[in-house]
mmCIF file with all atom_site columns, C-alpha atoms in Angstrom:
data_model
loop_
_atom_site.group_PDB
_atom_site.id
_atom_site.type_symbol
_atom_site.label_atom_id
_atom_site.label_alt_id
_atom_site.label_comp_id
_atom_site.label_asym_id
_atom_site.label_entity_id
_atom_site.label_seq_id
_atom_site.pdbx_PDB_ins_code
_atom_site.Cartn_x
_atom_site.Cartn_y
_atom_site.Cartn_z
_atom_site.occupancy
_atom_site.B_iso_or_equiv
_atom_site.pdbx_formal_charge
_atom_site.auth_seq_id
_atom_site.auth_comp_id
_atom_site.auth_asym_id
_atom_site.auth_atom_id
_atom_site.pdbx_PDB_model_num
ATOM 1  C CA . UNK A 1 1  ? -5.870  -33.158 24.000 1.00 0.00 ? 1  UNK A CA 1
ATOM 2  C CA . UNK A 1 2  ? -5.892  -31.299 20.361 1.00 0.00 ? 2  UNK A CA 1
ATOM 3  C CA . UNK A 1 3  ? -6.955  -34.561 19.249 1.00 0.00 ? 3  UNK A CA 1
ATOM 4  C CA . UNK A 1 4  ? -9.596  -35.386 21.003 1.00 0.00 ? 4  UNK A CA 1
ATOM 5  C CA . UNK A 1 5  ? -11.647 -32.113 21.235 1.00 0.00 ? 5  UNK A CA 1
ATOM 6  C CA . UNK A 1 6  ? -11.476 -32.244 16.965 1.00 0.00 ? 6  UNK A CA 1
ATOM 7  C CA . UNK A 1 7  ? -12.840 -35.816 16.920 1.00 0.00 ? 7  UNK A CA 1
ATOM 8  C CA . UNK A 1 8  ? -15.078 -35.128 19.402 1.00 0.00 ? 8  UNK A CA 1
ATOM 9  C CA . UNK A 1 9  ? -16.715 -32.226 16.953 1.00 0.00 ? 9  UNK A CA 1
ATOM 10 C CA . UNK A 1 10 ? -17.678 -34.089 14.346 1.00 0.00 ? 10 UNK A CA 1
ATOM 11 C CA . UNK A 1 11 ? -19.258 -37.306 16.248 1.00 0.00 ? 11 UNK A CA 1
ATOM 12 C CA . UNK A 1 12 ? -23.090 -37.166 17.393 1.00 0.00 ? 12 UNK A CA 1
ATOM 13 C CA . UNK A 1 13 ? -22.438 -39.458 20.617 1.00 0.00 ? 13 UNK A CA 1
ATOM 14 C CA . UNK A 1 14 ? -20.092 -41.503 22.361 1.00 0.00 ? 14 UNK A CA 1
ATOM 15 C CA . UNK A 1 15 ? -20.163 -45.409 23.085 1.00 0.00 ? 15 UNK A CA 1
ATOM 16 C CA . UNK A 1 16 ? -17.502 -45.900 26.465 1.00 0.00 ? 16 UNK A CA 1
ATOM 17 C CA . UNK A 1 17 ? -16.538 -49.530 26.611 1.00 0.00 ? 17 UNK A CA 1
ATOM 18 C CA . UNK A 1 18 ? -14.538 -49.623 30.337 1.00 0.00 ? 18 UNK A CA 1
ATOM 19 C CA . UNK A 1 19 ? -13.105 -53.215 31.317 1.00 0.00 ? 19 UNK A CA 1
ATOM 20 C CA . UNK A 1 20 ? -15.021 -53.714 34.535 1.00 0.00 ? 20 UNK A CA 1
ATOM 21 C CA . UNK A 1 21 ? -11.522 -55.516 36.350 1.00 0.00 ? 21 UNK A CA 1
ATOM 22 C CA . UNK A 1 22 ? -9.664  -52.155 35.449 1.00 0.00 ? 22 UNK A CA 1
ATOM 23 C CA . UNK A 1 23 ? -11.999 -49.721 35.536 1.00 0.00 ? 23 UNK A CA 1
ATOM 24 C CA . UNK A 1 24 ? -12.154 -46.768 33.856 1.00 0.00 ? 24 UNK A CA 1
ATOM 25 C CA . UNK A 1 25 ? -8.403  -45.333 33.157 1.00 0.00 ? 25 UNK A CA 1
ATOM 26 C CA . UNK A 1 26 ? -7.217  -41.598 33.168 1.00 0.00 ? 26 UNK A CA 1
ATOM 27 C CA . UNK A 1 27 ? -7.416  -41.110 29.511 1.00 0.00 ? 27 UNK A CA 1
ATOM 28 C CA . UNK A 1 28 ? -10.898 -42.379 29.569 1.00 0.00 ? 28 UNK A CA 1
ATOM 29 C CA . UNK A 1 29 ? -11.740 -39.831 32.505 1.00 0.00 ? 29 UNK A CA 1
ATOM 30 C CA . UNK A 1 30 ? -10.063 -37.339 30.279 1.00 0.00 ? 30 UNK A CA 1
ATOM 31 C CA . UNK A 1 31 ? -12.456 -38.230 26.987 1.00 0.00 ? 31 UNK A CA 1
ATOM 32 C CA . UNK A 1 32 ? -15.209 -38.500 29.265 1.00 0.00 ? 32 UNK A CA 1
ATOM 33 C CA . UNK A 1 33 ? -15.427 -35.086 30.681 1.00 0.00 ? 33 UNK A CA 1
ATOM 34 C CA . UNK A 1 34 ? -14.582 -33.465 27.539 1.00 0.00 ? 34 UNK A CA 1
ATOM 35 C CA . UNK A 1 35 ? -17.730 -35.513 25.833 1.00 0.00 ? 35 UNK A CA 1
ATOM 36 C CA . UNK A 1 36 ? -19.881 -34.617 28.410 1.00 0.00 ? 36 UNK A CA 1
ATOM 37 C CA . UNK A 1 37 ? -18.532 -30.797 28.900 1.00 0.00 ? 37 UNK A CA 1
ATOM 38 C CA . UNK A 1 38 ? -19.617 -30.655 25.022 1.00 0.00 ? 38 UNK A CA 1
ATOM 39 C CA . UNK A 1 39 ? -23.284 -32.266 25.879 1.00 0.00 ? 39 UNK A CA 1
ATOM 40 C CA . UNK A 1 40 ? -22.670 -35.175 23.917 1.00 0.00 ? 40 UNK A CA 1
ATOM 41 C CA . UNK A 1 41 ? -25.196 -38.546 24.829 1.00 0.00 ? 41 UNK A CA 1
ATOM 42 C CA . UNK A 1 42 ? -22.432 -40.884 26.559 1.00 0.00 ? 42 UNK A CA 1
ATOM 43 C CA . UNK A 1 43 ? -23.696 -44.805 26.276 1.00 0.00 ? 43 UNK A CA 1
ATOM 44 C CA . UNK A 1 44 ? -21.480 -46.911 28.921 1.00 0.00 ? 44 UNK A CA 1
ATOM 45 C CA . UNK A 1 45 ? -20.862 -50.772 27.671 1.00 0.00 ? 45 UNK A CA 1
#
């Protein structure tokens, strides 16, 4: 999780590319809510 939250400090936005058989998977989720818990624009591919 460390990881994440310090990556996700020194990016302006996020670009989420989900494989539309699969779905989006738990780390994804994971990223996801922290991105958006932080206020960050999300663009979904």
């Amino acid at each position: 999780g460390g990881e994440v939250e310090r990556a996700l400090t020194m990016v302006d936005g996020v670009l989420l590319l989900v494989d539309a058989s699969e779905g989006p998977l738990p780390q994804t989720r994971f990223v996801l809510r922290k991105a958006l818990g932080r206020h960050l624009p999300v663009i979904l591919v």
